[in-house]
PDB file of C-alpha atoms in Angstrom:
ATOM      1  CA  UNK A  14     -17.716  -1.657  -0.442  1.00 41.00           C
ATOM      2  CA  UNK A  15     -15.548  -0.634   2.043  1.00 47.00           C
ATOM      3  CA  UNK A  16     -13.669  -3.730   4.082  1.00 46.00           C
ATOM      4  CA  UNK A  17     -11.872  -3.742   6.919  1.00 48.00           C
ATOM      5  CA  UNK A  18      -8.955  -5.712   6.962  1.00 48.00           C
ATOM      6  CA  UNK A  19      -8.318  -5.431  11.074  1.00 45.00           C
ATOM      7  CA  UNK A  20     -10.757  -3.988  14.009  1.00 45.00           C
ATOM      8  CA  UNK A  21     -13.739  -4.895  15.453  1.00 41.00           C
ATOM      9  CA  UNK A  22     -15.925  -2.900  12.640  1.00 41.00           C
ATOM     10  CA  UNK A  23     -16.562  -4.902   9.518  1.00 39.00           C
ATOM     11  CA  UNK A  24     -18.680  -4.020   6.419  1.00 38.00           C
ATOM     12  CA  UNK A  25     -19.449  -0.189   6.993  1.00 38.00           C
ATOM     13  CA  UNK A  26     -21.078  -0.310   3.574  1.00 35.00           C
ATOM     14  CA  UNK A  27     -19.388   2.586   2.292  1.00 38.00           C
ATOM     15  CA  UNK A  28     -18.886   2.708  -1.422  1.00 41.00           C
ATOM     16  CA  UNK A  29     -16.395   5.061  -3.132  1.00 44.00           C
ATOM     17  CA  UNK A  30     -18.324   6.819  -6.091  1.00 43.00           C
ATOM     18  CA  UNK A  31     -18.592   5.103  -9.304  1.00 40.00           C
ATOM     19  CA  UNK A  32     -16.213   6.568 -11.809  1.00 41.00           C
ATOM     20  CA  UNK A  33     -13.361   7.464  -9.518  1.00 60.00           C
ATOM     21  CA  UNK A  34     -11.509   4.432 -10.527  1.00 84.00           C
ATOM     22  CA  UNK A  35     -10.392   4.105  -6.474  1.00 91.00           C
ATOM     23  CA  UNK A  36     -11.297   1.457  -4.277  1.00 93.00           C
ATOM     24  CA  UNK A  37     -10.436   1.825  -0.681  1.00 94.00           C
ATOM     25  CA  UNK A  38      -9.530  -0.379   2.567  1.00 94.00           C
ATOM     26  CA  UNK A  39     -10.294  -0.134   5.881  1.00 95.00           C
ATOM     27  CA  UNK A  40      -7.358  -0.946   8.137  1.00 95.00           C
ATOM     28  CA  UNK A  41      -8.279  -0.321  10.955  1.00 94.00           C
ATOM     29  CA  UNK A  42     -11.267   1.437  13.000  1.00 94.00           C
ATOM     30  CA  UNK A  43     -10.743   2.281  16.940  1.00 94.00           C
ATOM     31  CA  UNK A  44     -12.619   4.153  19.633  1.00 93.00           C
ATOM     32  CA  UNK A  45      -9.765   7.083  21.144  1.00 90.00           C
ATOM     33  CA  UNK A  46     -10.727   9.362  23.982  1.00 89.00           C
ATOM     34  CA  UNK A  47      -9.502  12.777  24.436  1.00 86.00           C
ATOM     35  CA  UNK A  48      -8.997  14.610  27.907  1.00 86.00           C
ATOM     36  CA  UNK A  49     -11.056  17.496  28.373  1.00 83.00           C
ATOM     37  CA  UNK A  50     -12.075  19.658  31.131  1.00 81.00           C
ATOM     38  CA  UNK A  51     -14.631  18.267  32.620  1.00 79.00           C
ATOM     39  CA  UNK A  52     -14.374  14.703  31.298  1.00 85.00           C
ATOM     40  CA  UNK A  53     -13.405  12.660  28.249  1.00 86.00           C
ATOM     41  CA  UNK A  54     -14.345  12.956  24.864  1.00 86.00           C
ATOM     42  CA  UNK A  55     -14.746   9.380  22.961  1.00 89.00           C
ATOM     43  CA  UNK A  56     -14.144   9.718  18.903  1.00 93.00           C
ATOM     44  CA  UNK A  57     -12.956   7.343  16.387  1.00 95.00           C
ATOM     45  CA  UNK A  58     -10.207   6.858  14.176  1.00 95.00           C
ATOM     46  CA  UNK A  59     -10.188   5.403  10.906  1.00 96.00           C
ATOM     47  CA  UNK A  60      -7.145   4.239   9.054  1.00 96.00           C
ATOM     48  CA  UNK A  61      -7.624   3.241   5.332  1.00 96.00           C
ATOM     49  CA  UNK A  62      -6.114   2.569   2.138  1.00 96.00           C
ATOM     50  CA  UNK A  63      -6.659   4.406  -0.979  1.00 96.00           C
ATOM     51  CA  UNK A  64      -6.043   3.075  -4.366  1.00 96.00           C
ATOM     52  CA  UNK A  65      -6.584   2.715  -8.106  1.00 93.00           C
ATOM     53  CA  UNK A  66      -5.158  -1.041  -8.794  1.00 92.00           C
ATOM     54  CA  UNK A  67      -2.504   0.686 -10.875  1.00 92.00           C
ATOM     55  CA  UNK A  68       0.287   2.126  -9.095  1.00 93.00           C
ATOM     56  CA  UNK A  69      -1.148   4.896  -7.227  1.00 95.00           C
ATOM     57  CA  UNK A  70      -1.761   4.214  -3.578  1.00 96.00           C
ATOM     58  CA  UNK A  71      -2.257   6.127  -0.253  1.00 96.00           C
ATOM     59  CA  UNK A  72      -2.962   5.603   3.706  1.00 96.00           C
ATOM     60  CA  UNK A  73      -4.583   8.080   5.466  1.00 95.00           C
ATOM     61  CA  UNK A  74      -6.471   8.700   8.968  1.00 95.00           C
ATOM     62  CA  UNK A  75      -9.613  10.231   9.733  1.00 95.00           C
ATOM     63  CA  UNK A  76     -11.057  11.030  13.440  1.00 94.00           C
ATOM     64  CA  UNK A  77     -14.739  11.844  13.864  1.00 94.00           C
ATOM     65  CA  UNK A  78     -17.536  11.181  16.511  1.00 92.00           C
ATOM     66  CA  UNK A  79     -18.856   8.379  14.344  1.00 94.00           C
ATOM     67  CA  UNK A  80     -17.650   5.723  11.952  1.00 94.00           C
ATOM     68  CA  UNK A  81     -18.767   6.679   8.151  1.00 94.00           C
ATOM     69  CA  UNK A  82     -17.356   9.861   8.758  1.00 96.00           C
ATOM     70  CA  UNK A  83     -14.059   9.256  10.338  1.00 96.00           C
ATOM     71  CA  UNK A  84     -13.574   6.855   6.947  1.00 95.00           C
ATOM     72  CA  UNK A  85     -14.893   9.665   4.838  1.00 95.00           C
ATOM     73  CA  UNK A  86     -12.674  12.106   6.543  1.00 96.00           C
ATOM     74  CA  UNK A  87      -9.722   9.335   6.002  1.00 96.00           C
ATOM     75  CA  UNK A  88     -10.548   8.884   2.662  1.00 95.00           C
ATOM     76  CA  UNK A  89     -10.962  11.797   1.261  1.00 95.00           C
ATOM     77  CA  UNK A  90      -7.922  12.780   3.133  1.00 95.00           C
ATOM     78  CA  UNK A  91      -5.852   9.795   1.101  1.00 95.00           C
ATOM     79  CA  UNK A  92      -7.618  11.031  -2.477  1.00 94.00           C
ATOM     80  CA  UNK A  93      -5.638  13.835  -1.802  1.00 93.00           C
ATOM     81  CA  UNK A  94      -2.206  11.993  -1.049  1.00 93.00           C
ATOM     82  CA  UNK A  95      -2.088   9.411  -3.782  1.00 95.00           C
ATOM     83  CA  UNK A  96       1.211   9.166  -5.091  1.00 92.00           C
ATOM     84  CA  UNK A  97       2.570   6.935  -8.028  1.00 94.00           C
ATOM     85  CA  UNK A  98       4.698   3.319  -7.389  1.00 94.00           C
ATOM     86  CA  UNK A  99       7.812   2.351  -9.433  1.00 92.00           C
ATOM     87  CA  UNK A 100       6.479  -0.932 -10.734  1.00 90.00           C
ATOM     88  CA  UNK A 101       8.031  -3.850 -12.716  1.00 87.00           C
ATOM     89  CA  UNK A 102       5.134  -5.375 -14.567  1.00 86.00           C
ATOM     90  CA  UNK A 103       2.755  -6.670 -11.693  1.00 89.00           C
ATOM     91  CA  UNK A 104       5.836  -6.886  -9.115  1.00 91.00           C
ATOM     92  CA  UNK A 105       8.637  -4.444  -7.727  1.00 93.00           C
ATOM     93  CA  UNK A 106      11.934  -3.766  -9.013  1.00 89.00           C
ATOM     94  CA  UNK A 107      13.875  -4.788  -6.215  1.00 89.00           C
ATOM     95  CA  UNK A 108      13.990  -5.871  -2.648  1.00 92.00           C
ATOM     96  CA  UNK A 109      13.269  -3.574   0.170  1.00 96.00           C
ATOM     97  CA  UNK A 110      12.734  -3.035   4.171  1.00 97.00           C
ATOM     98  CA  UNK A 111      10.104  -0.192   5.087  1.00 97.00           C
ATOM     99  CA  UNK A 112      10.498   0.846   8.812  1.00 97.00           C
ATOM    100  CA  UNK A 113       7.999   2.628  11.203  1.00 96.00           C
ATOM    101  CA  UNK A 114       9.118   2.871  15.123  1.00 94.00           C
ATOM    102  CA  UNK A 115       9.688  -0.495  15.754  1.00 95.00           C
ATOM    103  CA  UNK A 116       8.062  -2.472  12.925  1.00 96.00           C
ATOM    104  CA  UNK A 117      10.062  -3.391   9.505  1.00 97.00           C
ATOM    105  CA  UNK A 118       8.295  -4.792   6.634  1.00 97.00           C
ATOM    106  CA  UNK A 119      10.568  -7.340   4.164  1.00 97.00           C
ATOM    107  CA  UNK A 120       9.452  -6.614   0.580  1.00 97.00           C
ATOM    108  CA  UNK A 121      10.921  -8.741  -2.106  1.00 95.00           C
ATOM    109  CA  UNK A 122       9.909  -9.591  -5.780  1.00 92.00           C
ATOM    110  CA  UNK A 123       8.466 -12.669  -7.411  1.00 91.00           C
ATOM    111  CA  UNK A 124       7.434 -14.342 -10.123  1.00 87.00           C
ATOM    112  CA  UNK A 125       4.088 -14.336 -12.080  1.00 86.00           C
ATOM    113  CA  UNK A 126       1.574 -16.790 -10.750  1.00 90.00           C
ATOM    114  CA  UNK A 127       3.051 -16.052  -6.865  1.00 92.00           C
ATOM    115  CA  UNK A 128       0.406 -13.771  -6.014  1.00 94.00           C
ATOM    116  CA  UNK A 129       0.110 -11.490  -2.803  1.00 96.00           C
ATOM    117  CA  UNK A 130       1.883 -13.198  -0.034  1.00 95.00           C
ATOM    118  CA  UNK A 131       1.326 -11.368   3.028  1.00 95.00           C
ATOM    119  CA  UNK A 132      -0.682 -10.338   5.911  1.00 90.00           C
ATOM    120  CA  UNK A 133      -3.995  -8.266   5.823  1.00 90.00           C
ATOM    121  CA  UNK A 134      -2.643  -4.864   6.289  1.00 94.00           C
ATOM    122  CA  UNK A 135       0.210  -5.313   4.194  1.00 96.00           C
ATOM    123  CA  UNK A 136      -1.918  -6.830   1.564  1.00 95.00           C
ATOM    124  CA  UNK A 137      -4.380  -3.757   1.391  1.00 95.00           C
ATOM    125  CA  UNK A 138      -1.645  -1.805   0.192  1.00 96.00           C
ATOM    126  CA  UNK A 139       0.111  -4.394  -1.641  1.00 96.00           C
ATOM    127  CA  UNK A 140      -3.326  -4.981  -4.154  1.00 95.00           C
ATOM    128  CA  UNK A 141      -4.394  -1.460  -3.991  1.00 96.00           C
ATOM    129  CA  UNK A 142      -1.025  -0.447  -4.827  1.00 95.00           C
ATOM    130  CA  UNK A 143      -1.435  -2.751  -8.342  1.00 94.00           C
ATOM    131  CA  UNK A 144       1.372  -5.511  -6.884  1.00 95.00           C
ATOM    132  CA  UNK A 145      -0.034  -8.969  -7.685  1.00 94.00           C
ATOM    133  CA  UNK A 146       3.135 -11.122  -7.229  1.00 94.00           C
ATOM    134  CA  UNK A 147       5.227  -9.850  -4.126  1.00 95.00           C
ATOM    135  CA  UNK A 148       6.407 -11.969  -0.943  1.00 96.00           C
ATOM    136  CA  UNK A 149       6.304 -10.130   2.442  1.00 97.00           C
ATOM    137  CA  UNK A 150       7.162 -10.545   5.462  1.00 97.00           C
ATOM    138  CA  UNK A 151       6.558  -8.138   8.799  1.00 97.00           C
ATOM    139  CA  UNK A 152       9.146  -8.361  12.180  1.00 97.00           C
ATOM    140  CA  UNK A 153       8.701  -6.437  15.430  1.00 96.00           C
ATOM    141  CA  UNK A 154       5.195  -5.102  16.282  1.00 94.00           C
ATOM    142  CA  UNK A 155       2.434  -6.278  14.073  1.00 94.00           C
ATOM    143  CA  UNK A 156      -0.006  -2.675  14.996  1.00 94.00           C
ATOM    144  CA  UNK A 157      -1.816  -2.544  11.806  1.00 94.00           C
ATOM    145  CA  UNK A 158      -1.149   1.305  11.483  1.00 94.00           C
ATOM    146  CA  UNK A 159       2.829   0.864  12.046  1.00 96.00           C
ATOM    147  CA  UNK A 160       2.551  -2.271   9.663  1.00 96.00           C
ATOM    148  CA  UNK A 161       0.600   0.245   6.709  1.00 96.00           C
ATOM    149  CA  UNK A 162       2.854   2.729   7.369  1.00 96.00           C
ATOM    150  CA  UNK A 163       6.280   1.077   7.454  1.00 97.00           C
ATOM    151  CA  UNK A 164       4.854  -0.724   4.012  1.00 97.00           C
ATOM    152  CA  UNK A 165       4.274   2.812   2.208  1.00 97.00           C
ATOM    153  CA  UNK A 166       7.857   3.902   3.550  1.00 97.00           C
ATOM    154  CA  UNK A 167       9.082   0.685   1.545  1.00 97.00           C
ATOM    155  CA  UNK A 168       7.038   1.608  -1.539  1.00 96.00           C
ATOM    156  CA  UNK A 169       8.888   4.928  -1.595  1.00 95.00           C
ATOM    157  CA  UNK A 170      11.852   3.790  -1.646  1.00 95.00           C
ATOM    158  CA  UNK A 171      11.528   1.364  -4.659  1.00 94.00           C
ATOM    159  CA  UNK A 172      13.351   3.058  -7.735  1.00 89.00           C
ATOM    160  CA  UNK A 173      13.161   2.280 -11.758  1.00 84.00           C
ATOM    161  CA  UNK A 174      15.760   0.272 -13.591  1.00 78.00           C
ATOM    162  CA  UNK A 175      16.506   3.287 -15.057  1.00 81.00           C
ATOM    163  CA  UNK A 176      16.807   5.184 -11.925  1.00 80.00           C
ATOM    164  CA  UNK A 177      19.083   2.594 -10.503  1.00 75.00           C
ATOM    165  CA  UNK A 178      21.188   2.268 -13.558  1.00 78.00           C
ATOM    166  CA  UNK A 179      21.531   6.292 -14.156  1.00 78.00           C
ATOM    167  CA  UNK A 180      22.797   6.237 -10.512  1.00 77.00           C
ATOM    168  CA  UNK A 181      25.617   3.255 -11.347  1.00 75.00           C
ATOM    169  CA  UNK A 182      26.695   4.515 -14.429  1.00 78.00           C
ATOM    170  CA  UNK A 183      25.250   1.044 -16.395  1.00 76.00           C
ATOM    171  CA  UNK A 184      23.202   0.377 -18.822  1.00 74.00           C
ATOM    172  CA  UNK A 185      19.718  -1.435 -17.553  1.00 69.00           C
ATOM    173  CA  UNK A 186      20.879  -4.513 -19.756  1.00 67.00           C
ATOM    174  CA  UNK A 187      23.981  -4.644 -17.271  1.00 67.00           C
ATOM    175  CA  UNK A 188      22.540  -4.994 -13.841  1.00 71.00           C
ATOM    176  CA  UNK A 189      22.601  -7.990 -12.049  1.00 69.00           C
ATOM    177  CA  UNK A 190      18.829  -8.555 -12.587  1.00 69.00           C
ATOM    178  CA  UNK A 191      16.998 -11.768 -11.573  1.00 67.00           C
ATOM    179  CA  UNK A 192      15.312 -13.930 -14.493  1.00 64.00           C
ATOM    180  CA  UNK A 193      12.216 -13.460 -12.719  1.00 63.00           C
ATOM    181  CA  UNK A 194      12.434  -9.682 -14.029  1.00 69.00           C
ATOM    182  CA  UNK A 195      14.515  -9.806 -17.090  1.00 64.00           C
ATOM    183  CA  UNK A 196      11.464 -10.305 -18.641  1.00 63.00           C
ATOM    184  CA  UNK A 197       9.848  -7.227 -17.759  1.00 63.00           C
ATOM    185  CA  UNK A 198      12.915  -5.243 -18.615  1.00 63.00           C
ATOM    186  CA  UNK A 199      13.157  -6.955 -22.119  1.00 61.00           C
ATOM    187  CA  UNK A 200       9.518  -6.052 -22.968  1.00 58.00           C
ATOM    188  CA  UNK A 201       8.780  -2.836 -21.607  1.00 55.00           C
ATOM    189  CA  UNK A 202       9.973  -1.097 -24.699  1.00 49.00           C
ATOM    190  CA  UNK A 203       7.041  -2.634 -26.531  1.00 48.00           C
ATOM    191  CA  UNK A 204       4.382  -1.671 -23.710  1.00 47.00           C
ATOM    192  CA  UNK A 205       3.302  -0.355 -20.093  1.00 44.00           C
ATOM    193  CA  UNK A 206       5.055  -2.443 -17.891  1.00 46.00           C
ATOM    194  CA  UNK A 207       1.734  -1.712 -15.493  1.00 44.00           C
ATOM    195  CA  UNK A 208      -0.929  -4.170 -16.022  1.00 44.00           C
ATOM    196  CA  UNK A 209      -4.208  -2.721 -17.432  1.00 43.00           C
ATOM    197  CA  UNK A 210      -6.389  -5.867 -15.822  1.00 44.00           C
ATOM    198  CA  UNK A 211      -8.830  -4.822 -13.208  1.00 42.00           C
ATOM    199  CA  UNK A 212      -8.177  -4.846  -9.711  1.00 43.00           C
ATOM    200  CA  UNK A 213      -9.076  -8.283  -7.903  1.00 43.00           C
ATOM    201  CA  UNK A 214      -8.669 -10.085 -11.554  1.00 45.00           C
TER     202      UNK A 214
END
């Protein structure tokens, strides 16, 4: 089912059909009015997160004159956007800041058993996204749309060992890794470093 991690609209009861292998969030669901002549015109808009549990994640937004179809509009919309995350077994390869007007979000690695540490929005994307052990942290404005989206511009950001030591001119062996992650790098020759569980286990 559908859940909404911020807003006043909880439990729309929308599913995501069986088989897709996506599960999606709702962020956030407001009522917007639009000037026209003669008046205003109410609608809503939905912002949600699209995801498999395995590295591919998305937020999208979806305006409509009623609920269910602003978050179909959104979600279909984010089906369409997916796009993969460089992960390190079930955390990311390296510290990063994701920034959106005038909210940053603090992304840093952990280590197995830390879990999801962070707020709702961020932790939509975070789990969707396949990250199980991550610490967060959000300064400046905590809008729930600004937090989603300054959290995807930190996920695109994130680059491979092997990206990173291409770009130095090192060997992945050689960079100043922390143990937390060694591990990951020392294994992933003898499988995915993305973990196969299901989402939520």
């Amino acid at each position: 089912m559908a859940e909404t991690v911020a807003g006043r609209r909880r439990d729309r009861g929308l599913e995501l059909k069986e088989g897709t292998g996506l599960q999606e969030r709702v962020v956030e669901v407001e009522r917007v009015f639009r000037v026209m002549e003669g008046g205003k015109r109410a609608s809503f808009r939905a912002t949600v997160v699209v995801g498999d549990g395995r590295g591919r994640v998305a937020v999208s937004t979806g305006k409509a004159g009623g609920v269910p179809e602003a978050i179909r509009k959104a979600t279909d919309r984010g089906k369409r956007h997916l796009f993969t995350v460089p992960l390190l077994g079930d955390t990311i390869p390296h510290e990063v800041i994701g920034r959106m007007k005038s909210t940053r979000v603090l992304l840093k690695p952990a280590a197995q058993g830390t879990g999801v540490i962070a707020s709702g929005p961020v932790r939509a994307v975070m789990e969707l996204a396949g990250i199980r052990n991550v610490l967060t942290k959000v300064f400046g404005s905590r809008n729930p749309i600004n937090v989603v989206q300054a959290t995807m511009d930190a996920l695109r950001q994130l680059r491979t060992p092997e990206e990173i030591a291409q770009a130095r001119g090192k060997k992945v062996q050689s960079l100043p890794l922390p143990r937390k992650l060694k591990r990951w790098v020392e294994t992933s020759e003898s499988g995915p470093l993305v973990s196969d569980r299901p989402l939520g286990s």
